[in-house]
PDB file of C-alpha atoms in Angstrom:
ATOM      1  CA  UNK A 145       1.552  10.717 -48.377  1.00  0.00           C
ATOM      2  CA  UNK A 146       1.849  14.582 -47.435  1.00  0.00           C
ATOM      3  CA  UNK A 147       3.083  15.851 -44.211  1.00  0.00           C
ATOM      4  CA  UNK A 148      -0.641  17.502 -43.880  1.00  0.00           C
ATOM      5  CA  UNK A 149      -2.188  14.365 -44.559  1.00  0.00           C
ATOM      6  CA  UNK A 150      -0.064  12.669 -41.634  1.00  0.00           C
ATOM      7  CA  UNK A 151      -0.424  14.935 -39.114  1.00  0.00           C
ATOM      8  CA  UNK A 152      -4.349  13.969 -37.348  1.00  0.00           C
ATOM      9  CA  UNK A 153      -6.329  10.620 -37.360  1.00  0.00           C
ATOM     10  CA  UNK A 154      -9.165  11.763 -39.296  1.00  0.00           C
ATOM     11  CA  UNK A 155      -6.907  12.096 -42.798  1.00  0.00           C
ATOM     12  CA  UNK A 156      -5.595   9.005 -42.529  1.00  0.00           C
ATOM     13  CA  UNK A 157      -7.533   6.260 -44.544  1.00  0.00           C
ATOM     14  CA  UNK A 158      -7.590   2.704 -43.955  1.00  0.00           C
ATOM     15  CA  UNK A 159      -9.362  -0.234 -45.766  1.00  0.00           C
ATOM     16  CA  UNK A 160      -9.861  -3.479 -44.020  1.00  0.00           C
ATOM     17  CA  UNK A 161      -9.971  -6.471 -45.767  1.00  0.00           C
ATOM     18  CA  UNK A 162     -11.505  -9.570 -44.257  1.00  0.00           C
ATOM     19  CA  UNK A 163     -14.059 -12.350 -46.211  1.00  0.00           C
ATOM     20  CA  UNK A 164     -15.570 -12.795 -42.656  1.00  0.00           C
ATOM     21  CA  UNK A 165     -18.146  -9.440 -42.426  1.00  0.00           C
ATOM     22  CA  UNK A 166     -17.972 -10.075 -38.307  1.00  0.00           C
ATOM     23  CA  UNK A 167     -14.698  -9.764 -38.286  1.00  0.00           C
ATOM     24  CA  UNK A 168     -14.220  -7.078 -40.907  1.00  0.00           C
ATOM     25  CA  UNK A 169     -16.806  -5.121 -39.128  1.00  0.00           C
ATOM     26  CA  UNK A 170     -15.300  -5.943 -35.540  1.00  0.00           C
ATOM     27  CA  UNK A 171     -11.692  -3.972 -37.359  1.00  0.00           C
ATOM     28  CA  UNK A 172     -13.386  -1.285 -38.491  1.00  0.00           C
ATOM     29  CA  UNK A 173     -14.949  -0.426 -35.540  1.00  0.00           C
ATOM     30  CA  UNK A 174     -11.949  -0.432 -34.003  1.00  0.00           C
ATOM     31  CA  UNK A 175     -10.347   1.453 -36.382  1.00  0.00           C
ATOM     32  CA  UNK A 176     -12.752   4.161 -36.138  1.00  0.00           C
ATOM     33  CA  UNK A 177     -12.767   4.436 -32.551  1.00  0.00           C
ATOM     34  CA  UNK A 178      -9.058   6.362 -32.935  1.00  0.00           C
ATOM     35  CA  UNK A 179     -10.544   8.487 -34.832  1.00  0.00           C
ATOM     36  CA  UNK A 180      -9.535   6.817 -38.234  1.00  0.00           C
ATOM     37  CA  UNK A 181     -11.319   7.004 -42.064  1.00  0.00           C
ATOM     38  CA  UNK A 182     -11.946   3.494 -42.582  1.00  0.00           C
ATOM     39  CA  UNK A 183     -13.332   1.526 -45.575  1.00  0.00           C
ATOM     40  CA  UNK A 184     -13.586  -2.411 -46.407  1.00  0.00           C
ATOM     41  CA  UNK A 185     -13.970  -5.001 -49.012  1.00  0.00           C
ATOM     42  CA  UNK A 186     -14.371  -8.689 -48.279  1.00  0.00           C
ATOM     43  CA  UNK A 187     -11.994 -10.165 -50.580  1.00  0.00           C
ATOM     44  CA  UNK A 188      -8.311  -9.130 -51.953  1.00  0.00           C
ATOM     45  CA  UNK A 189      -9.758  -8.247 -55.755  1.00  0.00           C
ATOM     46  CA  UNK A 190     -12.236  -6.303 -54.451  1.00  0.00           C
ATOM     47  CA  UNK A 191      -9.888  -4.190 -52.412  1.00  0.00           C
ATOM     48  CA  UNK A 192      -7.295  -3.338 -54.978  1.00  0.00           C
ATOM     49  CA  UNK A 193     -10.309  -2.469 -57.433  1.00  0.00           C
ATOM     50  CA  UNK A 194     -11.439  -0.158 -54.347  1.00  0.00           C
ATOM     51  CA  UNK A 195      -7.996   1.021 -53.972  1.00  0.00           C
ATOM     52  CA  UNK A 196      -7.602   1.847 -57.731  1.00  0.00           C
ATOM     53  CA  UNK A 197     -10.370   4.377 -57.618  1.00  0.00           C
ATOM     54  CA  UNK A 198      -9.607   5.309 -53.819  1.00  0.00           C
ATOM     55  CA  UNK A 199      -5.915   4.873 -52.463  1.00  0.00           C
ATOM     56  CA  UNK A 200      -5.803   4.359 -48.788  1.00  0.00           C
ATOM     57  CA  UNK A 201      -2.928   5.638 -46.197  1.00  0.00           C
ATOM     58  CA  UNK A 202      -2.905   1.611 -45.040  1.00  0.00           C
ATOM     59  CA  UNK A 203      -4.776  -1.751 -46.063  1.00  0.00           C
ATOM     60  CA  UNK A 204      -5.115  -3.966 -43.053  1.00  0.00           C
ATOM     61  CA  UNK A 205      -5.938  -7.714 -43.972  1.00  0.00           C
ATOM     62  CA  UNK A 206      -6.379 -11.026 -43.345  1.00  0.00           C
ATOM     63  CA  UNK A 207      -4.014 -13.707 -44.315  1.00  0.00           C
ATOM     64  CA  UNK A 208      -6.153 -16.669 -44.628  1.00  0.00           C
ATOM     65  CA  UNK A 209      -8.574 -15.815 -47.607  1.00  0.00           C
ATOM     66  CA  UNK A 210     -10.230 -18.050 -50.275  1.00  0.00           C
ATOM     67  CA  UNK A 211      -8.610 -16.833 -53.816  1.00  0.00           C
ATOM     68  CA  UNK A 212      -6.175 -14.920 -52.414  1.00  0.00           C
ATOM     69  CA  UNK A 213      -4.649 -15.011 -49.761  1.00  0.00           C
ATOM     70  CA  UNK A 214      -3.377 -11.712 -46.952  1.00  0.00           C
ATOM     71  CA  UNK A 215       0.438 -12.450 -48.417  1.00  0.00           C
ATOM     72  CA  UNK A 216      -0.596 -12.674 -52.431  1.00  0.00           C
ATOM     73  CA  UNK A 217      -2.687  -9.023 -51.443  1.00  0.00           C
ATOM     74  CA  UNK A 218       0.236  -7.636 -50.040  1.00  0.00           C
ATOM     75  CA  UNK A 219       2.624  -8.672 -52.846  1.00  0.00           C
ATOM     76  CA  UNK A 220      -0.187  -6.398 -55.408  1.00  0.00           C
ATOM     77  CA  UNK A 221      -0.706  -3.674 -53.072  1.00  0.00           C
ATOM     78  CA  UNK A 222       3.344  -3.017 -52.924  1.00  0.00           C
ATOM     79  CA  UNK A 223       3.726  -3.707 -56.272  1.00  0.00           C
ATOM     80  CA  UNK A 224       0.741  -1.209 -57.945  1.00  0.00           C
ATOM     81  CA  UNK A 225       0.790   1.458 -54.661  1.00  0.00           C
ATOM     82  CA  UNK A 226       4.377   1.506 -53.252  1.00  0.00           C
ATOM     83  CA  UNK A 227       3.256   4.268 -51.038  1.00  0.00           C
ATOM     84  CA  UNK A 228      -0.020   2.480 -49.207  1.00  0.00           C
ATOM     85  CA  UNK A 229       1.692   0.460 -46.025  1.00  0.00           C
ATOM     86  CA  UNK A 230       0.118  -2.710 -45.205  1.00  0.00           C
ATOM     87  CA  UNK A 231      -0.964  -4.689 -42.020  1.00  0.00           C
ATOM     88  CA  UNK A 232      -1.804  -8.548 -41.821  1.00  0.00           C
ATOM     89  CA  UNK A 233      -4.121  -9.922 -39.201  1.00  0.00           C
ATOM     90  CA  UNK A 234      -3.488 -13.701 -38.437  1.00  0.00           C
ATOM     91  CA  UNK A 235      -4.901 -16.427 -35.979  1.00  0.00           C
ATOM     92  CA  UNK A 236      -2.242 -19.204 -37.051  1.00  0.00           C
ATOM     93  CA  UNK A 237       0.992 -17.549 -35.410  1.00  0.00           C
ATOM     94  CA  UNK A 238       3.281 -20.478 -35.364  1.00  0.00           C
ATOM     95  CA  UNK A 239       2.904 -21.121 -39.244  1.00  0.00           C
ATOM     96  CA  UNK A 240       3.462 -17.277 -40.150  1.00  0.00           C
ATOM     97  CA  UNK A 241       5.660 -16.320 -37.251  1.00  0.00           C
ATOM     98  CA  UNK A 242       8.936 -16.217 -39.296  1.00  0.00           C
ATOM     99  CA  UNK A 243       7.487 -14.273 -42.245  1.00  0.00           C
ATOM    100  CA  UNK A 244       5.784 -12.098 -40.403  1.00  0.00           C
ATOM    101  CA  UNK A 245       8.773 -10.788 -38.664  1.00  0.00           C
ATOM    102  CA  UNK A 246      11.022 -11.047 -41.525  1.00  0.00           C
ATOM    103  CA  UNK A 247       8.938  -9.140 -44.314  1.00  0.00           C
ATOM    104  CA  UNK A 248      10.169  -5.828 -44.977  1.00  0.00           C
ATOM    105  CA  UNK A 249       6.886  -4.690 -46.773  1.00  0.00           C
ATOM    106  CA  UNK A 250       4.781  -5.195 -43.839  1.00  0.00           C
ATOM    107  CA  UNK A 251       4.005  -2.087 -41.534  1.00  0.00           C
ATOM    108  CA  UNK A 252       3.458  -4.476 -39.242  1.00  0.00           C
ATOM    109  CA  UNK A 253       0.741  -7.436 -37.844  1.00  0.00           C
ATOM    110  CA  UNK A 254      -1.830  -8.380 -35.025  1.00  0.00           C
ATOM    111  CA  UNK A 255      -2.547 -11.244 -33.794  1.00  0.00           C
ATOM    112  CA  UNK A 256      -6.563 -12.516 -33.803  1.00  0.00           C
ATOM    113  CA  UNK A 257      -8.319 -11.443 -31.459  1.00  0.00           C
ATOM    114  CA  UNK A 258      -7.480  -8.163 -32.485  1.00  0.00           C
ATOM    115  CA  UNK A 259      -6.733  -5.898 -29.471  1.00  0.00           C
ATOM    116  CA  UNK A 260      -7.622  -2.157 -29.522  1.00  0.00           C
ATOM    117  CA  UNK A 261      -4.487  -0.816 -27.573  1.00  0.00           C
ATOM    118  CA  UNK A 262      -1.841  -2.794 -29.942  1.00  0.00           C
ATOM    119  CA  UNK A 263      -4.023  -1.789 -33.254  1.00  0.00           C
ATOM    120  CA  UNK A 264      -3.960   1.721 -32.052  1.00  0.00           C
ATOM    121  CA  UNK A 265      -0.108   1.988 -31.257  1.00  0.00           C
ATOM    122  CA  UNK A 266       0.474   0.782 -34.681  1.00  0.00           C
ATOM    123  CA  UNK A 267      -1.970   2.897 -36.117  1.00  0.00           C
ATOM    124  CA  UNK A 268      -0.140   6.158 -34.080  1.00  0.00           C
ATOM    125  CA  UNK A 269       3.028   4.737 -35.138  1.00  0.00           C
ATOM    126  CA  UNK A 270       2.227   4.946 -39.328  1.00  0.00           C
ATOM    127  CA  UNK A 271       1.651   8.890 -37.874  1.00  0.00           C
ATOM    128  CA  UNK A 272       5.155   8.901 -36.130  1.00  0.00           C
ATOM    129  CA  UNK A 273       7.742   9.229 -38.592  1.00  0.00           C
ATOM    130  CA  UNK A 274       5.737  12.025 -40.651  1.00  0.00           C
ATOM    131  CA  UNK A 275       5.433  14.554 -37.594  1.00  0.00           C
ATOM    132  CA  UNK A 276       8.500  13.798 -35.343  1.00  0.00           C
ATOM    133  CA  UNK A 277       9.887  16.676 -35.655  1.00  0.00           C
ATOM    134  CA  UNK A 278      13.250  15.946 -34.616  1.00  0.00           C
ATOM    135  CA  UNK A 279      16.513  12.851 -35.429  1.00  0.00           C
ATOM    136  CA  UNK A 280      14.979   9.884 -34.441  1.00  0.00           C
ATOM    137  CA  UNK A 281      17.435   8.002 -32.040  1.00  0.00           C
ATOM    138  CA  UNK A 282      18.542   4.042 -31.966  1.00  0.00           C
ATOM    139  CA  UNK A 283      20.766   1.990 -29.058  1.00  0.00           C
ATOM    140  CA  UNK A 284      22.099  -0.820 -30.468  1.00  0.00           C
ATOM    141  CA  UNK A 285      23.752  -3.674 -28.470  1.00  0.00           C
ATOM    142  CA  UNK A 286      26.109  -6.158 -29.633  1.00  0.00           C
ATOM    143  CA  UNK A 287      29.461  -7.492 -28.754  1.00  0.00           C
ATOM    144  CA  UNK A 288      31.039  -7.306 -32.036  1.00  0.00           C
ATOM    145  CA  UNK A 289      32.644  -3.858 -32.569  1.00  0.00           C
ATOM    146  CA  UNK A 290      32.613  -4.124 -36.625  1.00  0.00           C
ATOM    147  CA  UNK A 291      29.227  -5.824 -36.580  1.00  0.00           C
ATOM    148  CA  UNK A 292      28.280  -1.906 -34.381  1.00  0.00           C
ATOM    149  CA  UNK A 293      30.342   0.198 -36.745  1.00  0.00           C
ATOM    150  CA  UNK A 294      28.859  -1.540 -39.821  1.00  0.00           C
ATOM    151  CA  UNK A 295      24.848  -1.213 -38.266  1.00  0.00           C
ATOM    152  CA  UNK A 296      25.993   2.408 -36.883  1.00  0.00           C
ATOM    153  CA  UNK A 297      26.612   3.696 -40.819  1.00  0.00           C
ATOM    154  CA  UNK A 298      23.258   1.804 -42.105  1.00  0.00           C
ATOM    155  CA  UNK A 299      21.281   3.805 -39.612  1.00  0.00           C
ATOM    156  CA  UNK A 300      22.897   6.994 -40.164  1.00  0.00           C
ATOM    157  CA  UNK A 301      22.545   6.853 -43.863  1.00  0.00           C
ATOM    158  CA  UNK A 302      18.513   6.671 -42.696  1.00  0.00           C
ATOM    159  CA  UNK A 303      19.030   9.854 -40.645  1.00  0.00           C
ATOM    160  CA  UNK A 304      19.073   8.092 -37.222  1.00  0.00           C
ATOM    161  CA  UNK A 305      21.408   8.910 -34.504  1.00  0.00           C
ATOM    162  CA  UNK A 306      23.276   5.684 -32.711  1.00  0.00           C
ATOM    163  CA  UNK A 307      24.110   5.250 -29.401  1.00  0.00           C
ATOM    164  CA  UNK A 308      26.186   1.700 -29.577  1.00  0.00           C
ATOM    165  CA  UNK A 309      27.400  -0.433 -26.896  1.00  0.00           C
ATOM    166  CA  UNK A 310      29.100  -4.412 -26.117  1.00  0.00           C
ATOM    167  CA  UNK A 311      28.567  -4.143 -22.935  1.00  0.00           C
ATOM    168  CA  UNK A 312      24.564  -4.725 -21.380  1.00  0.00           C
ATOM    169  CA  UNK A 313      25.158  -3.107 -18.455  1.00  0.00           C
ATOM    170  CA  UNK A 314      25.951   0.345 -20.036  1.00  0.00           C
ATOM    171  CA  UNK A 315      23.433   0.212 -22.591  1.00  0.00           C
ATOM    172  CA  UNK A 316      20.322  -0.654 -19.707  1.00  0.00           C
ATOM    173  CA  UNK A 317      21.956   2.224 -17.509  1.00  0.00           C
ATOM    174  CA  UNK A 318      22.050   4.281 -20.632  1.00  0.00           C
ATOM    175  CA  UNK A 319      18.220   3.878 -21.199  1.00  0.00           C
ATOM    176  CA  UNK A 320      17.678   5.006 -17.755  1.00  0.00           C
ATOM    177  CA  UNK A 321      19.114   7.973 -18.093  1.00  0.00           C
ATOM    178  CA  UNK A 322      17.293   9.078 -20.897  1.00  0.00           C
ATOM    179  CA  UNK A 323      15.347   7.007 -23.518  1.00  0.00           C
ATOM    180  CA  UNK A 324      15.392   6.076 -27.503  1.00  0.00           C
ATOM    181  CA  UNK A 325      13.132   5.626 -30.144  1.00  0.00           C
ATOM    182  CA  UNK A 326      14.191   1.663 -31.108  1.00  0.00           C
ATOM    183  CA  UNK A 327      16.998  -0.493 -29.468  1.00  0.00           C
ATOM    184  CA  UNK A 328      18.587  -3.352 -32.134  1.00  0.00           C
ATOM    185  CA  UNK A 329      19.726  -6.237 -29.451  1.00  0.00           C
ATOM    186  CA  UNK A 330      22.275  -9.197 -30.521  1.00  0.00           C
ATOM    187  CA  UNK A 331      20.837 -12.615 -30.085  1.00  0.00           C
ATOM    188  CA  UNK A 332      24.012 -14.425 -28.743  1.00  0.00           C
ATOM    189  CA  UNK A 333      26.048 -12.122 -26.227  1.00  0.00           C
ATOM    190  CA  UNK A 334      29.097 -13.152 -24.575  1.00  0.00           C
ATOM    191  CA  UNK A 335      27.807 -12.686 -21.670  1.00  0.00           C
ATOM    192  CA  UNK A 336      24.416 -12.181 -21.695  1.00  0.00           C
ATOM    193  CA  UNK A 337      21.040 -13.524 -23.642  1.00  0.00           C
ATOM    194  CA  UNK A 338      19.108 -10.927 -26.078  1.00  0.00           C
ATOM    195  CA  UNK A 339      15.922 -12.000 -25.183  1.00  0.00           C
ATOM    196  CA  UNK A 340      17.174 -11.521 -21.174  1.00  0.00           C
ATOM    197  CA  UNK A 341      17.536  -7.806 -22.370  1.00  0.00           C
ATOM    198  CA  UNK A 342      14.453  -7.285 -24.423  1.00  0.00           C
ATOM    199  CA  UNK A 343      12.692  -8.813 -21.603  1.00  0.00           C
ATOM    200  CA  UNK A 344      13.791  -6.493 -19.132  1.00  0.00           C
ATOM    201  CA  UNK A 345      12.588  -3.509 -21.418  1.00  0.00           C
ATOM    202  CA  UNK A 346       9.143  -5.156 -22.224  1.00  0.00           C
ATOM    203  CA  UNK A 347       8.542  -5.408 -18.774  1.00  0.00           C
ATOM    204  CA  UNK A 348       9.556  -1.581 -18.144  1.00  0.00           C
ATOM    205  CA  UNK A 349       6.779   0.996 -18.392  1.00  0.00           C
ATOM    206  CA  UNK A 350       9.088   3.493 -19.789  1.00  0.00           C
ATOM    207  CA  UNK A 351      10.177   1.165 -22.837  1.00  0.00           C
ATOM    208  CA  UNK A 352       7.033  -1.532 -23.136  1.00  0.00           C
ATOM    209  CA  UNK A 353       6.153  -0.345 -26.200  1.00  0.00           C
ATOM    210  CA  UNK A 354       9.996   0.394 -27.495  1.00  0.00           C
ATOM    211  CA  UNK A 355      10.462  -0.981 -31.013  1.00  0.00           C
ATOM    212  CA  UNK A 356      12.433  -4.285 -30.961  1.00  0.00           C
ATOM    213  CA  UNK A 357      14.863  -5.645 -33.084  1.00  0.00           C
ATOM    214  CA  UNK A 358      16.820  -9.157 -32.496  1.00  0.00           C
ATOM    215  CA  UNK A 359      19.773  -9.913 -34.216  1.00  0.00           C
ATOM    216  CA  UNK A 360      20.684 -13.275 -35.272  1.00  0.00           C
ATOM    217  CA  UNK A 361      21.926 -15.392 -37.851  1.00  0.00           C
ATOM    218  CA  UNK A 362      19.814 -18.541 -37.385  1.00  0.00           C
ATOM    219  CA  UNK A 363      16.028 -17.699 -36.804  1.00  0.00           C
ATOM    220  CA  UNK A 364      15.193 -21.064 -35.480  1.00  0.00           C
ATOM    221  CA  UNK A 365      11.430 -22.213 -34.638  1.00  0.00           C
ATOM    222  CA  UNK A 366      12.509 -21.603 -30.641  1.00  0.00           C
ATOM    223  CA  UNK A 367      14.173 -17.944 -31.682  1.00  0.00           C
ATOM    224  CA  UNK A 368      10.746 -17.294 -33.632  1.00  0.00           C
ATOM    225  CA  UNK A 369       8.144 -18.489 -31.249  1.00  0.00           C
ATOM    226  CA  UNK A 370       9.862 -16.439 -28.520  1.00  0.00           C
ATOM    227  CA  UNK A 371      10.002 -13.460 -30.399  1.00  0.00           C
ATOM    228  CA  UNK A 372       6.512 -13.321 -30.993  1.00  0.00           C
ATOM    229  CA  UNK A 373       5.652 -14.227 -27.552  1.00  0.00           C
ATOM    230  CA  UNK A 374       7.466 -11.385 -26.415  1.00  0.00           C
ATOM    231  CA  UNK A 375       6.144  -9.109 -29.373  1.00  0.00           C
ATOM    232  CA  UNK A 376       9.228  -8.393 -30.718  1.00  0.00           C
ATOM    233  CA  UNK A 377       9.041  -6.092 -33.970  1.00  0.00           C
ATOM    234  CA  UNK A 378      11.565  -8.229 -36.825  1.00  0.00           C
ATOM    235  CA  UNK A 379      14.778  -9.820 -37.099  1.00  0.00           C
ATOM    236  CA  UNK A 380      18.018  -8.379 -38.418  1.00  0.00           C
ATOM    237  CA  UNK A 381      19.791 -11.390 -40.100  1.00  0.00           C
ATOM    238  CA  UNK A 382      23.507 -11.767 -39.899  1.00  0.00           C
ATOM    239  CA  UNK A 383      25.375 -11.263 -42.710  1.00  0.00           C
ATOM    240  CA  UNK A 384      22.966  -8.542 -43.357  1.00  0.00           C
ATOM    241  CA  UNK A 385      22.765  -5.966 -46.065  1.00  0.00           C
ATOM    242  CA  UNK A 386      22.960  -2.730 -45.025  1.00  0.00           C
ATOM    243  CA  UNK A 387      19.610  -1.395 -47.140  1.00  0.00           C
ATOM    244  CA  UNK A 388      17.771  -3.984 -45.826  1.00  0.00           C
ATOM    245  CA  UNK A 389      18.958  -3.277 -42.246  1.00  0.00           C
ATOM    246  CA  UNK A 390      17.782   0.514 -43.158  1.00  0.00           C
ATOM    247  CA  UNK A 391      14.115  -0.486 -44.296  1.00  0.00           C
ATOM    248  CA  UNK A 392      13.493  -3.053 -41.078  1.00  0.00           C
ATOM    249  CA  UNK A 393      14.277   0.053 -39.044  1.00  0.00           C
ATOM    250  CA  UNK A 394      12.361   2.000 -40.613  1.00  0.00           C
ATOM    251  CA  UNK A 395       9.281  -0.389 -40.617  1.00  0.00           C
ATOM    252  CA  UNK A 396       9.984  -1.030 -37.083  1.00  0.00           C
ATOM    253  CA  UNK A 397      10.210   3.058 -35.899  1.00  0.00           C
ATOM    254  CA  UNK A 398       6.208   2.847 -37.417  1.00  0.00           C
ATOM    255  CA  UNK A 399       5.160   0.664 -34.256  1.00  0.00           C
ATOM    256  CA  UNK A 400       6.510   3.457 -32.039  1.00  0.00           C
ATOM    257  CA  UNK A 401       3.697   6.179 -30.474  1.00  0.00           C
ATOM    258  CA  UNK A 402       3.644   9.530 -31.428  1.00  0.00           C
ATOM    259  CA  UNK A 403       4.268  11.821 -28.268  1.00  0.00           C
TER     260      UNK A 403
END
């Protein structure tokens, strides 16, 4: 996608896909409302024949399809358009919690009903990283100094500035002073519980809508369900690989509104 093409609503194209024409309809509508090209098919086939002789900017889609399914669609959309990012829609969160927040390809999902204000700060957010205009910035918390060195150097390597910390305290006084584009939290603090933290910042004004990651090394069912409850963006899994750490960043910094 061009830096032109990124920079308003109105030349950004996205195709909904949805067998259910109410609910395709109901997406579209809300797509459009921001401003947004929109198009739609009712079945996976038919969107990546309507993709081969129109790419879109994003495909939006529903998991559960007959013949195939939101996760088989995304698989051939990555595969055939690299460059088109990709958001599922799902009404069965417990079952697709942990791949939703552990797929790298995603740009990110909704939960059914569909609400304007989250579709819309993920639809701003594919717009972010194309007219920022500046080094995007990341706090990262953990109490581990190699585990920060070795997350410090993956995010640099992206172009993102770290601020790092192991202790809390500093790093919520820190974000009061002046705030970041995406804050990376350890699960299991010393001292402290990550989901205390990323609590506290969903329930600020200022950071609500702050990308989210959670760092842990065993995404349980508990770790998952809570992390969706509290809309947090993915998981960073411990050992972790540095380009993969990169890309969830990345795909997390999309979810952020443009300013």
């Amino acid at each position: 996608m061009s830096e032109s093409k990124l920079q308003t609503p109105g030349a950004f194209h996205v195709h909904a896909v949805d067998d259910e024409p109410e609910v395709r309809e109901a997406i579209a509508k809300l797509v459009r409302v921001g401003g947004y090209e929109v198009s739609s098919s009712s079945s996976g086939e038919e969107a990546l024949g309507s993709l081969e002789n129109r790419k879109a900017d994003l495909v939006v889609t529903d998991l559960m399809m007959p013949d195939m399914t939101g996760w088989q669609l995304l698989r051939q959309v990555k595969q055939r358009f690299p460059d088109i990012e990709v958001i599922v829609v799902t009404g069965y969160v417990p079952e697709n919690a942990h791949e939703m927040l552990t797929n790298g390809d995603m740009a990110g999902y909704l939960v059914k009903p569909v609400n304007l204000e989250e579709l819309q700060i993920l639809l701003k957010g594919l717009l972010f990283l194309g007219n920022l205009g500046r080094q995007a910035e990341a706090l990262i918390i953990d109490d581990k100094a190699d585990a920060l060195e070795a997350m410090k150097v993956a995010f640099e390597r992206r172009g993102i500035f770290c601020d790092c910390y192991t202790d809390p305290g500093e790093a919520m006084e820190r974000l009061k002073r002046s705030p970041v584009d995406i804050a990376v939290i350890d699960y299991r603090l010393r001292h402290a519980d990550g989901f205390d933290i990323a609590q506290r910042l969903r329930s600020d004004p200022e950071t609500r809508y702050m990308p989210l990651l959670i760092i842990t090394s065993s995404p349980t069912t508990e770790v998952v369900q809570r992390a969706v409850e509290m809309r947090i963006d993915g998981f960073v899994a411990k050992p972790f690989d540095p380009k993969v750490l990169g890309d969830r960043v990345i795909q997390a910094l999309r979810t952020l509104l443009s300013t």
